[in-house]
Tab-separated table of C-alpha atoms in Angstrom:
chain	number	residue	atom	x	y	z
A	1	UNK	CA	53.465	57.571	-203.598
A	2	UNK	CA	51.732	59.954	-200.607
A	3	UNK	CA	49.003	58.745	-198.684
A	4	UNK	CA	45.388	59.573	-199.242
A	5	UNK	CA	44.751	62.734	-198.255
A	6	UNK	CA	43.237	62.969	-195.200
A	7	UNK	CA	39.430	64.946	-194.742
A	8	UNK	CA	39.853	68.633	-193.941
A	9	UNK	CA	36.692	69.941	-194.894
A	10	UNK	CA	35.126	72.014	-192.724
A	11	UNK	CA	31.463	71.006	-191.535
A	12	UNK	CA	28.042	72.864	-190.962
A	13	UNK	CA	27.979	73.920	-186.916
A	14	UNK	CA	31.416	73.081	-186.507
A	15	UNK	CA	32.027	76.198	-185.163
A	16	UNK	CA	29.896	76.786	-183.099
A	17	UNK	CA	30.661	73.613	-181.416
A	18	UNK	CA	34.386	74.154	-181.369
A	19	UNK	CA	34.228	77.876	-180.281
A	20	UNK	CA	33.018	76.405	-177.142
A	21	UNK	CA	35.509	73.906	-176.353
A	22	UNK	CA	37.952	76.405	-176.468
A	23	UNK	CA	39.463	77.712	-172.847
A	24	UNK	CA	38.134	80.064	-170.871
A	25	UNK	CA	39.954	82.959	-170.858
A	26	UNK	CA	39.630	83.543	-174.628
A	27	UNK	CA	36.318	84.525	-173.295
A	28	UNK	CA	36.426	87.578	-173.169
A	29	UNK	CA	38.043	88.176	-176.260
A	30	UNK	CA	34.470	87.218	-178.148
A	31	UNK	CA	32.333	88.595	-176.308
A	32	UNK	CA	33.138	92.161	-177.085
A	33	UNK	CA	30.787	93.773	-178.914
A	34	UNK	CA	32.971	94.387	-182.244
A	35	UNK	CA	34.646	91.090	-182.162
A	36	UNK	CA	31.067	89.074	-181.221
A	37	UNK	CA	29.729	91.281	-184.369
A	38	UNK	CA	32.099	90.170	-186.316
A	39	UNK	CA	32.198	86.475	-185.817
A	40	UNK	CA	28.798	86.065	-185.805
A	41	UNK	CA	28.716	87.556	-189.846
A	42	UNK	CA	31.328	85.232	-190.720
A	43	UNK	CA	29.834	82.570	-189.447
A	44	UNK	CA	26.709	83.345	-190.608
A	45	UNK	CA	28.532	83.347	-193.563
A	46	UNK	CA	30.577	79.572	-193.774
A	47	UNK	CA	27.348	78.634	-192.694
A	48	UNK	CA	25.563	79.355	-196.184
A	49	UNK	CA	28.260	78.410	-198.177
A	50	UNK	CA	28.298	75.304	-196.674
A	51	UNK	CA	24.747	75.410	-197.465
A	52	UNK	CA	25.410	75.855	-200.527
A	53	UNK	CA	27.884	73.160	-201.298
A	54	UNK	CA	31.095	75.363	-201.046
A	55	UNK	CA	34.323	72.837	-199.626
A	56	UNK	CA	35.693	74.872	-196.867
A	57	UNK	CA	39.183	73.802	-194.610
A	58	UNK	CA	39.864	74.100	-192.026
A	59	UNK	CA	38.545	71.445	-190.173
A	60	UNK	CA	39.179	72.746	-187.003
A	61	UNK	CA	39.815	77.336	-187.527
A	62	UNK	CA	40.249	77.614	-183.713
A	63	UNK	CA	42.496	74.824	-183.490
A	64	UNK	CA	45.464	77.473	-182.706
A	65	UNK	CA	43.826	78.400	-179.456
A	66	UNK	CA	43.453	74.304	-178.759
A	67	UNK	CA	44.910	73.624	-175.629
A	68	UNK	CA	46.930	77.309	-174.809
A	69	UNK	CA	44.969	79.914	-172.880
A	70	UNK	CA	46.531	83.121	-173.317
A	71	UNK	CA	49.267	82.957	-170.422
A	72	UNK	CA	50.899	79.865	-172.460
A	73	UNK	CA	51.734	81.317	-175.130
A	74	UNK	CA	56.207	82.294	-175.161
A	75	UNK	CA	55.908	82.275	-179.815
A	76	UNK	CA	53.916	83.889	-182.452
A	77	UNK	CA	54.293	82.776	-185.066
A	78	UNK	CA	51.386	84.867	-187.863
A	79	UNK	CA	49.560	83.285	-191.917
A	80	UNK	CA	47.448	85.191	-193.523
A	81	UNK	CA	45.175	82.572	-194.698
A	82	UNK	CA	44.810	78.803	-194.491
A	83	UNK	CA	45.851	76.084	-197.675
A	84	UNK	CA	42.878	76.167	-199.938
A	85	UNK	CA	43.791	72.201	-200.621
A	86	UNK	CA	42.028	68.610	-200.103
A	87	UNK	CA	43.806	67.868	-197.234
A	88	UNK	CA	46.299	70.512	-196.286
A	89	UNK	CA	45.046	72.825	-193.922
A	90	UNK	CA	45.089	71.565	-189.523
A	91	UNK	CA	43.924	75.213	-187.896
A	92	UNK	CA	47.644	76.299	-187.838
A	93	UNK	CA	49.663	78.793	-190.113
A	94	UNK	CA	52.241	76.941	-191.982
A	95	UNK	CA	51.114	73.669	-191.001
A	96	UNK	CA	50.096	70.116	-193.122
A	97	UNK	CA	50.052	67.200	-192.007
A	98	UNK	CA	52.574	64.745	-192.286
A	99	UNK	CA	51.560	62.758	-195.389
A	100	UNK	CA	50.590	65.617	-197.959
A	101	UNK	CA	53.582	66.998	-199.453
A	102	UNK	CA	55.518	69.610	-198.085
A	103	UNK	CA	54.411	72.741	-199.263
A	104	UNK	CA	56.896	75.555	-200.475
A	105	UNK	CA	56.748	77.797	-197.477
A	106	UNK	CA	56.935	75.322	-195.122
A	107	UNK	CA	60.275	73.577	-196.585
A	108	UNK	CA	61.649	77.706	-195.958
A	109	UNK	CA	60.964	77.240	-193.304
A	110	UNK	CA	62.649	73.826	-192.337
A	111	UNK	CA	65.439	75.511	-194.356
A	112	UNK	CA	65.995	77.740	-192.330
A	113	UNK	CA	66.516	75.872	-189.277
A	114	UNK	CA	68.554	73.438	-190.768
A	115	UNK	CA	70.881	76.576	-191.441
A	116	UNK	CA	70.687	77.467	-188.023
A	117	UNK	CA	71.007	74.414	-186.106
A	118	UNK	CA	73.198	72.465	-188.359
A	119	UNK	CA	74.297	70.020	-185.588
A	120	UNK	CA	71.052	67.995	-185.472
A	121	UNK	CA	69.234	66.619	-188.025
A	122	UNK	CA	66.648	68.295	-189.795
A	123	UNK	CA	63.075	68.542	-189.754
A	124	UNK	CA	61.431	65.008	-190.630
A	125	UNK	CA	57.112	65.828	-190.831
A	126	UNK	CA	55.263	68.641	-191.723
A	127	UNK	CA	52.761	68.498	-189.157
A	128	UNK	CA	53.437	72.068	-186.517
A	129	UNK	CA	51.575	70.601	-183.745
A	130	UNK	CA	54.915	70.149	-181.280
A	131	UNK	CA	55.361	73.618	-181.738
A	132	UNK	CA	52.531	74.627	-180.063
A	133	UNK	CA	52.191	72.229	-177.914
A	134	UNK	CA	55.578	74.345	-176.320
A	135	UNK	CA	53.919	77.733	-176.034
A	136	UNK	CA	53.898	78.927	-179.569
A	137	UNK	CA	50.901	80.497	-181.700
A	138	UNK	CA	51.008	79.608	-184.741
A	139	UNK	CA	47.439	81.697	-185.935
A	140	UNK	CA	46.504	82.884	-189.368
A	141	UNK	CA	44.210	86.004	-190.361
A	142	UNK	CA	41.621	84.334	-191.850
A	143	UNK	CA	40.873	81.824	-190.438
A	144	UNK	CA	38.253	79.686	-193.357
A	145	UNK	CA	39.130	79.164	-197.356
A	146	UNK	CA	36.772	77.876	-199.991
A	147	UNK	CA	38.896	74.894	-201.906
A	148	UNK	CA	41.044	76.558	-204.451
A	149	UNK	CA	40.086	80.252	-204.078
A	150	UNK	CA	42.507	81.805	-201.689
A	151	UNK	CA	42.037	84.633	-199.347
A	152	UNK	CA	37.667	83.797	-200.551
A	153	UNK	CA	36.906	84.565	-196.543
A	154	UNK	CA	39.312	87.127	-196.116
A	155	UNK	CA	37.425	90.689	-194.876
A	156	UNK	CA	34.542	88.601	-194.157
A	157	UNK	CA	35.308	89.323	-190.442
A	158	UNK	CA	38.166	87.036	-189.690
A	159	UNK	CA	40.185	90.170	-189.343
A	160	UNK	CA	38.371	91.572	-186.646
A	161	UNK	CA	38.296	88.383	-185.122
A	162	UNK	CA	41.658	87.290	-184.696
A	163	UNK	CA	43.350	91.687	-184.056
A	164	UNK	CA	41.384	90.836	-181.774
A	165	UNK	CA	43.115	87.667	-180.455
A	166	UNK	CA	46.865	89.009	-181.665
A	167	UNK	CA	45.603	91.364	-179.476
A	168	UNK	CA	44.394	89.816	-176.472
A	169	UNK	CA	47.702	87.984	-176.085
A	170	UNK	CA	50.140	90.945	-176.456
A	171	UNK	CA	48.538	92.181	-173.362
A	172	UNK	CA	49.164	89.836	-171.009
A	173	UNK	CA	51.907	90.388	-169.243
A	174	UNK	CA	54.652	88.169	-170.102
A	175	UNK	CA	56.498	88.639	-172.618
A	176	UNK	CA	56.800	86.456	-176.060
A	177	UNK	CA	58.550	86.784	-179.526
A	178	UNK	CA	56.106	88.106	-182.321
A	179	UNK	CA	58.287	86.171	-185.263
A	180	UNK	CA	56.550	88.791	-187.874
A	181	UNK	CA	56.964	86.831	-191.776
A	182	UNK	CA	55.805	89.729	-194.883
A	183	UNK	CA	54.208	93.612	-194.830
A	184	UNK	CA	50.312	91.711	-194.466
A	185	UNK	CA	51.872	90.501	-190.608
A	186	UNK	CA	53.763	92.574	-189.861
A	187	UNK	CA	51.025	94.952	-190.004
A	188	UNK	CA	49.770	93.292	-186.721
A	189	UNK	CA	52.272	94.659	-184.806
A	190	UNK	CA	50.595	98.268	-184.170
A	191	UNK	CA	48.174	95.367	-182.451
A	192	UNK	CA	51.632	95.301	-179.634
A	193	UNK	CA	51.137	97.889	-176.604
A	194	UNK	CA	55.078	100.201	-177.072
A	195	UNK	CA	57.519	99.185	-174.426
A	196	UNK	CA	55.743	96.154	-173.436
A	197	UNK	CA	58.960	93.539	-173.633
A	198	UNK	CA	58.065	91.651	-176.685
A	199	UNK	CA	60.752	90.112	-178.597
A	200	UNK	CA	60.098	91.886	-182.663
A	201	UNK	CA	61.634	89.883	-185.208
A	202	UNK	CA	60.283	91.100	-188.857
A	203	UNK	CA	61.682	89.467	-191.810
A	204	UNK	CA	60.384	88.532	-195.028
A	205	UNK	CA	57.652	85.646	-196.687
A	206	UNK	CA	59.179	82.295	-196.295
A	207	UNK	CA	57.239	81.862	-199.094
A	208	UNK	CA	59.767	81.751	-202.560
A	209	UNK	CA	59.079	84.730	-204.126
A	210	UNK	CA	60.151	86.593	-201.336
A	211	UNK	CA	61.577	84.455	-199.095
A	212	UNK	CA	66.218	85.623	-200.899
A	213	UNK	CA	64.785	89.347	-201.850
A	214	UNK	CA	65.515	92.294	-199.096
A	215	UNK	CA	64.728	94.745	-197.187
A	216	UNK	CA	65.111	91.215	-194.875
A	217	UNK	CA	65.911	87.601	-196.448
A	218	UNK	CA	63.822	84.991	-194.983
A	219	UNK	CA	66.070	83.020	-195.784
A	220	UNK	CA	68.989	83.615	-192.532
A	221	UNK	CA	67.055	85.939	-190.572
A	222	UNK	CA	68.345	84.146	-187.467
A	223	UNK	CA	64.985	84.173	-186.123
A	224	UNK	CA	64.449	80.677	-184.361
A	225	UNK	CA	68.066	80.269	-182.539
A	226	UNK	CA	67.202	83.677	-181.791
A	227	UNK	CA	63.885	83.446	-180.719
A	228	UNK	CA	65.380	80.294	-178.109
A	229	UNK	CA	68.511	82.459	-177.674
A	230	UNK	CA	65.596	85.520	-175.867
A	231	UNK	CA	63.641	82.776	-174.367
A	232	UNK	CA	66.756	81.310	-172.017
A	233	UNK	CA	67.639	85.205	-171.759
A	234	UNK	CA	64.066	85.179	-170.115
A	235	UNK	CA	64.855	81.875	-168.037
A	236	UNK	CA	62.539	80.181	-170.108
A	237	UNK	CA	62.834	76.935	-171.719
A	238	UNK	CA	64.195	77.466	-175.276
A	239	UNK	CA	61.513	75.870	-178.279
A	240	UNK	CA	62.638	72.855	-179.772
A	241	UNK	CA	62.147	73.555	-183.590
A	242	UNK	CA	63.213	70.127	-185.243
A	243	UNK	CA	62.129	67.349	-182.351
A	244	UNK	CA	59.071	68.681	-180.835
A	245	UNK	CA	59.663	67.694	-177.499
A	246	UNK	CA	57.872	69.424	-174.463
């Protein structure tokens, strides 16, 4: 039997408190007028819904940015919406606590890693924090969601905020790998400057609905080993996708 789900609910005032703790290098993103206005609007909406009794996830919407300045990002993986079930969303795209049942998309992600690295044991946990600690930005394009209501906070302002974050990372002079899975993530390629030197890899979303379908099935895409080969060519350490060691 799985242990009790951790409390991943957002509390009133938590968004402002988290913003105040983020690395200073993100400040210029949030200070830009269109982003500041969108952030004010979506924060007001979230606080209003909390006051009305809605259950909102995750407890830490900006966790993907914690302790990770734009210059420290080496790989970007984009999700769309936080998980909307109790005890799931952690503020990192695709990640859930180790005690949770593994969601289907994450299961396919780990299946692909196991296929690409057959010499290593398969990933055992569900928490992708070790990836974030190695410079993998696991960013959802909408940062909050209501319990049982997928995409409930889409088009409330989060997309303006996260587009600006993606563009800020892409402007950094240090090339990065962008793993864009599915049409929603692939649309963000327009935010990447041309001739930037970034590695851009695209495939279908890892969801069971699309992971095996053309034009580029996620299963068999080879993105994790290709990213590591590219990082090594750049003179950087590869990502430990399995053990999570720095």
